[in-house]
mmCIF file of C-alpha atoms and ligand atoms in Angstrom:
data_model
loop_
_atom_site.group_PDB
_atom_site.id
_atom_site.type_symbol
_atom_site.label_atom_id
_atom_site.label_comp_id
_atom_site.label_asym_id
_atom_site.label_seq_id
_atom_site.Cartn_x
_atom_site.Cartn_y
_atom_site.Cartn_z
ATOM 1 C CA MET L 26 118.281 77.818 77.995
ATOM 2 C CA VAL L 27 121.886 79.032 77.730
ATOM 3 C CA PHE L 28 121.050 82.609 78.782
ATOM 4 C CA MET L 29 118.879 81.718 81.755
ATOM 5 C CA LYS L 30 119.932 82.745 85.233
ATOM 6 C CA LYS L 31 121.116 80.021 87.574
ATOM 7 C CA SER L 32 121.024 79.139 91.273
ATOM 8 C CA LEU L 33 122.801 76.318 93.108
ATOM 9 C CA VAL L 34 120.246 74.635 95.354
ATOM 10 C CA ILE L 35 120.902 72.016 98.032
ATOM 11 C CA ILE L 36 118.227 69.915 99.710
ATOM 12 C CA LYS L 37 120.051 69.387 103.001
ATOM 13 C CA PRO L 38 120.080 66.042 104.907
ATOM 14 C CA ASP L 39 116.965 66.862 106.953
ATOM 15 C CA GLY L 40 115.023 67.338 103.698
ATOM 16 C CA ILE L 41 115.911 63.773 102.674
ATOM 17 C CA GLY L 42 115.055 62.478 106.169
ATOM 18 C CA LYS L 43 111.697 64.254 106.152
ATOM 19 C CA LYS L 44 110.873 62.622 102.749
ATOM 20 C CA ILE L 45 110.098 65.944 101.086
ATOM 21 C CA VAL L 46 112.582 65.870 98.179
ATOM 22 C CA GLY L 47 109.767 65.500 95.626
ATOM 23 C CA GLU L 48 107.663 68.174 97.328
ATOM 24 C CA ILE L 49 110.578 70.640 97.318
ATOM 25 C CA ILE L 50 111.484 70.000 93.683
ATOM 26 C CA SER L 51 107.817 70.417 92.702
ATOM 27 C CA ARG L 52 107.646 73.796 94.428
ATOM 28 C CA PHE L 53 110.582 75.021 92.330
ATOM 29 C CA GLU L 54 109.307 73.484 89.078
ATOM 30 C CA ASN L 55 105.825 74.903 89.669
ATOM 31 C CA GLU L 56 107.390 78.378 89.677
ATOM 32 C CA ASN L 57 108.865 77.698 86.245
ATOM 33 C CA LEU L 58 112.409 76.837 87.360
ATOM 34 C CA TYR L 59 114.105 74.161 85.272
ATOM 35 C CA ILE L 60 116.570 71.532 86.585
ATOM 36 C CA SER L 61 119.747 71.540 84.491
ATOM 37 C CA LYS L 62 121.875 69.393 86.863
ATOM 38 C CA LEU L 63 120.979 67.144 89.782
ATOM 39 C CA LYS L 64 122.870 64.651 91.931
ATOM 40 C CA MET L 65 122.701 63.051 95.360
ATOM 41 C CA ILE L 66 125.976 63.199 97.304
ATOM 42 C CA HIS L 67 127.274 62.948 100.846
ATOM 43 C CA ILE L 68 129.016 66.330 101.244
ATOM 44 C CA ASP L 69 132.340 65.905 103.066
ATOM 45 C CA ARG L 70 133.849 68.391 105.534
ATOM 46 C CA GLU L 71 136.272 69.859 103.002
ATOM 47 C CA LEU L 72 133.528 70.629 100.479
ATOM 48 C CA ALA L 73 131.161 71.889 103.206
ATOM 49 C CA CYS L 74 133.825 74.298 104.516
ATOM 50 C CA MET L 75 134.527 75.577 100.994
ATOM 51 C CA HIS L 76 130.819 76.053 100.325
ATOM 52 C CA TYR L 77 130.173 77.889 103.625
ATOM 53 C CA CYS L 78 133.615 79.604 103.827
ATOM 54 C CA ASP L 79 132.026 83.030 104.520
ATOM 55 C CA HIS L 80 130.685 81.658 107.826
ATOM 56 C CA LYS L 81 134.050 80.489 109.238
ATOM 57 C CA GLY L 82 134.482 81.846 112.765
ATOM 58 C CA LYS L 83 130.752 82.271 113.411
ATOM 59 C CA PRO L 84 129.480 80.641 116.629
ATOM 60 C CA TYR L 85 127.173 78.340 114.635
ATOM 61 C CA PHE L 86 129.828 77.249 112.091
ATOM 62 C CA GLU L 87 130.642 73.867 113.660
ATOM 63 C CA ARG L 88 126.958 72.954 114.010
ATOM 64 C CA LEU L 89 126.332 74.035 110.409
ATOM 65 C CA ILE L 90 129.168 71.840 109.068
ATOM 66 C CA ASN L 91 128.120 68.862 111.230
ATOM 67 C CA TYR L 92 124.557 69.216 109.939
ATOM 68 C CA ILE L 93 125.357 69.491 106.241
ATOM 69 C CA THR L 94 127.844 66.570 106.400
ATOM 70 C CA ALA L 95 125.643 64.282 108.543
ATOM 71 C CA ASP L 96 124.043 62.423 105.622
ATOM 72 C CA SER L 97 123.343 62.688 101.892
ATOM 73 C CA SER L 98 122.075 65.859 100.216
ATOM 74 C CA VAL L 99 120.490 66.515 96.825
ATOM 75 C CA VAL L 100 122.433 69.166 94.906
ATOM 76 C CA MET L 101 121.048 70.802 91.779
ATOM 77 C CA VAL L 102 121.354 73.710 89.389
ATOM 78 C CA LEU L 103 118.045 75.461 88.800
ATOM 79 C CA GLU L 104 117.635 77.815 85.881
ATOM 80 C CA GLY L 105 115.008 80.349 84.898
ATOM 81 C CA GLU L 106 114.140 84.012 84.916
ATOM 82 C CA ASP L 107 115.458 85.730 88.067
ATOM 83 C CA ALA L 108 116.469 82.289 89.426
ATOM 84 C CA VAL L 109 118.421 83.542 92.479
ATOM 85 C CA ASN L 110 115.611 85.720 93.852
ATOM 86 C CA LYS L 111 112.881 83.303 92.870
ATOM 87 C CA VAL L 112 114.587 80.402 94.688
ATOM 88 C CA ARG L 113 115.148 82.533 97.797
ATOM 89 C CA SER L 114 111.535 83.627 97.962
ATOM 90 C CA ILE L 115 110.325 80.010 97.582
ATOM 91 C CA MET L 116 112.758 78.944 100.369
ATOM 92 C CA GLY L 117 111.814 81.735 102.797
ATOM 93 C CA ASN L 118 113.789 83.379 105.600
ATOM 94 C CA THR L 119 116.915 81.613 106.961
ATOM 95 C CA ASP L 120 115.071 81.256 110.290
ATOM 96 C CA PRO L 121 111.944 79.073 109.808
ATOM 97 C CA ALA L 122 110.270 80.946 112.696
ATOM 98 C CA LYS L 123 110.531 84.180 110.680
ATOM 99 C CA ALA L 124 109.730 82.692 107.259
ATOM 100 C CA ILE L 125 106.393 83.466 105.607
ATOM 101 C CA SER L 126 103.876 80.628 105.760
ATOM 102 C CA GLY L 127 103.879 78.594 102.557
ATOM 103 C CA THR L 128 107.643 78.854 102.071
ATOM 104 C CA ILE L 129 109.762 75.688 102.318
ATOM 105 C CA ARG L 130 111.549 76.772 105.497
ATOM 106 C CA SER L 131 108.349 77.864 107.238
ATOM 107 C CA ASP L 132 106.570 74.629 106.320
ATOM 108 C CA PHE L 133 109.425 72.152 106.953
ATOM 109 C CA GLY L 134 112.353 73.848 108.774
ATOM 110 C CA THR L 135 113.357 72.803 112.282
ATOM 111 C CA ASP L 136 115.402 75.841 113.409
ATOM 112 C CA ILE L 137 117.723 78.551 112.050
ATOM 113 C CA THR L 138 120.475 75.996 111.304
ATOM 114 C CA ILE L 139 118.392 72.943 110.345
ATOM 115 C CA ASN L 140 116.484 74.729 107.604
ATOM 116 C CA VAL L 141 116.061 72.145 104.796
ATOM 117 C CA VAL L 142 117.421 74.029 101.777
ATOM 118 C CA HIS L 143 120.226 76.203 100.475
ATOM 119 C CA GLY L 144 119.958 78.647 97.575
ATOM 120 C CA SER L 145 122.667 80.942 96.185
ATOM 121 C CA ASP L 146 122.473 84.551 97.415
ATOM 122 C CA SER L 147 123.637 86.209 94.148
ATOM 123 C CA THR L 148 124.492 85.364 90.540
ATOM 124 C CA GLU L 149 128.202 85.575 91.469
ATOM 125 C CA SER L 150 127.749 83.138 94.388
ATOM 126 C CA ALA L 151 125.775 80.837 92.108
ATOM 127 C CA GLU L 152 128.695 80.641 89.668
ATOM 128 C CA ARG L 153 131.211 79.982 92.474
ATOM 129 C CA GLU L 154 128.992 77.291 94.029
ATOM 130 C CA ILE L 155 128.130 75.614 90.714
ATOM 131 C CA LYS L 156 131.873 75.292 89.960
ATOM 132 C CA LEU L 157 132.376 73.770 93.412
ATOM 133 C CA PHE L 158 129.701 71.084 93.015
ATOM 134 C CA PHE L 159 129.689 70.530 89.226
ATOM 135 C CA LYS L 160 133.319 70.926 88.169
ATOM 136 C CA ASN L 161 132.811 70.778 84.396
ATOM 137 C CA TYR L 162 129.600 72.799 84.247
ATOM 138 C CA TYR L 163 131.062 75.783 82.395
ATOM 139 C CA GLN L 164 133.390 73.836 80.061
HETATM 140 P P1 LIG Q 209 121.841 79.227 102.822
HETATM 141 O O1 LIG Q 209 123.180 79.854 102.479
HETATM 142 O O2 LIG Q 209 121.982 77.856 103.484
HETATM 143 O O3 LIG Q 209 120.895 79.231 101.671
HETATM 144 P P2 LIG Q 209 120.887 81.682 103.911
HETATM 145 O O4 LIG Q 209 121.548 82.289 102.714
HETATM 146 O O5 LIG Q 209 119.443 81.935 104.136
HETATM 147 O O6 LIG Q 209 121.108 80.122 103.934
HETATM 148 P P3 LIG Q 209 123.225 82.349 105.440
HETATM 149 O O7 LIG Q 209 123.391 83.588 106.231
HETATM 150 O O8 LIG Q 209 123.988 82.202 104.163
HETATM 151 O O9 LIG Q 209 121.669 82.120 105.235
HETATM 152 O O10 LIG Q 209 123.604 81.128 106.416
HETATM 153 C C1 LIG Q 209 124.019 79.856 105.917
HETATM 154 C C2 LIG Q 209 123.467 78.784 106.831
HETATM 155 O O11 LIG Q 209 124.087 78.915 108.114
HETATM 156 C C3 LIG Q 209 121.975 78.901 107.088
HETATM 157 O O12 LIG Q 209 121.185 78.243 106.131
HETATM 158 C C4 LIG Q 209 121.865 78.222 108.433
HETATM 159 O O13 LIG Q 209 121.869 76.793 108.270
HETATM 160 C C5 LIG Q 209 123.144 78.647 109.135
HETATM 161 N N1 LIG Q 209 122.966 79.904 109.916
HETATM 162 C C6 LIG Q 209 122.983 81.160 109.444
HETATM 163 N N2 LIG Q 209 122.829 82.075 110.414
HETATM 164 C C7 LIG Q 209 122.722 81.374 111.553
HETATM 165 C C8 LIG Q 209 122.553 81.726 112.921
HETATM 166 N N3 LIG Q 209 122.467 83.018 113.330
HETATM 167 N N4 LIG Q 209 122.462 80.746 113.832
HETATM 168 C C9 LIG Q 209 122.543 79.450 113.455
HETATM 169 N N5 LIG Q 209 122.721 79.014 112.182
HETATM 170 C C10 LIG Q 209 122.802 79.966 111.232
HETATM 171 MG MG1 LIG Q 210 123.562 81.894 102.159
#
């Protein structure tokens, strides 16, 4: 387990509201990803801005932060072979309208901002994000 690749995954507030937390977790587990950490938290503005710091200044930034801080999210570390790419292909394109049918965002997303899930975009991002949400993970 120690040498497996990791991804930080968030089931965003609309995923909780749509009652698809179990469905989403099953899709990841069915592709052989293993949950090594999981918690439900209400992400505050400070944490949301740190998590999405690369998007500061974008026209959609305010809507993105309002969305992710609107209610509770499920945050988890998924591990397994090629975890970053595997998670992203299960999630689908950022824009649900462009996502392949059968992906989480195609099946459950509302629009390009309200898109149900987050997954790290690289191993380096995964490490940064895991440290942000699970402070003692690497100690
Ligand atoms: P995430 O980081 O949430 O997994 P992603 O990596 O597919 O999504 P990013 O480019 O990192 O896409 O964008 C982060 C989030 O910002 C998206 O999930 C979406 O909620 C929002 N977003 C990104 N691009 C746009 C856009 N052009 N218009 C509106 N919202 C956007
Ligand atoms: Mg991203």
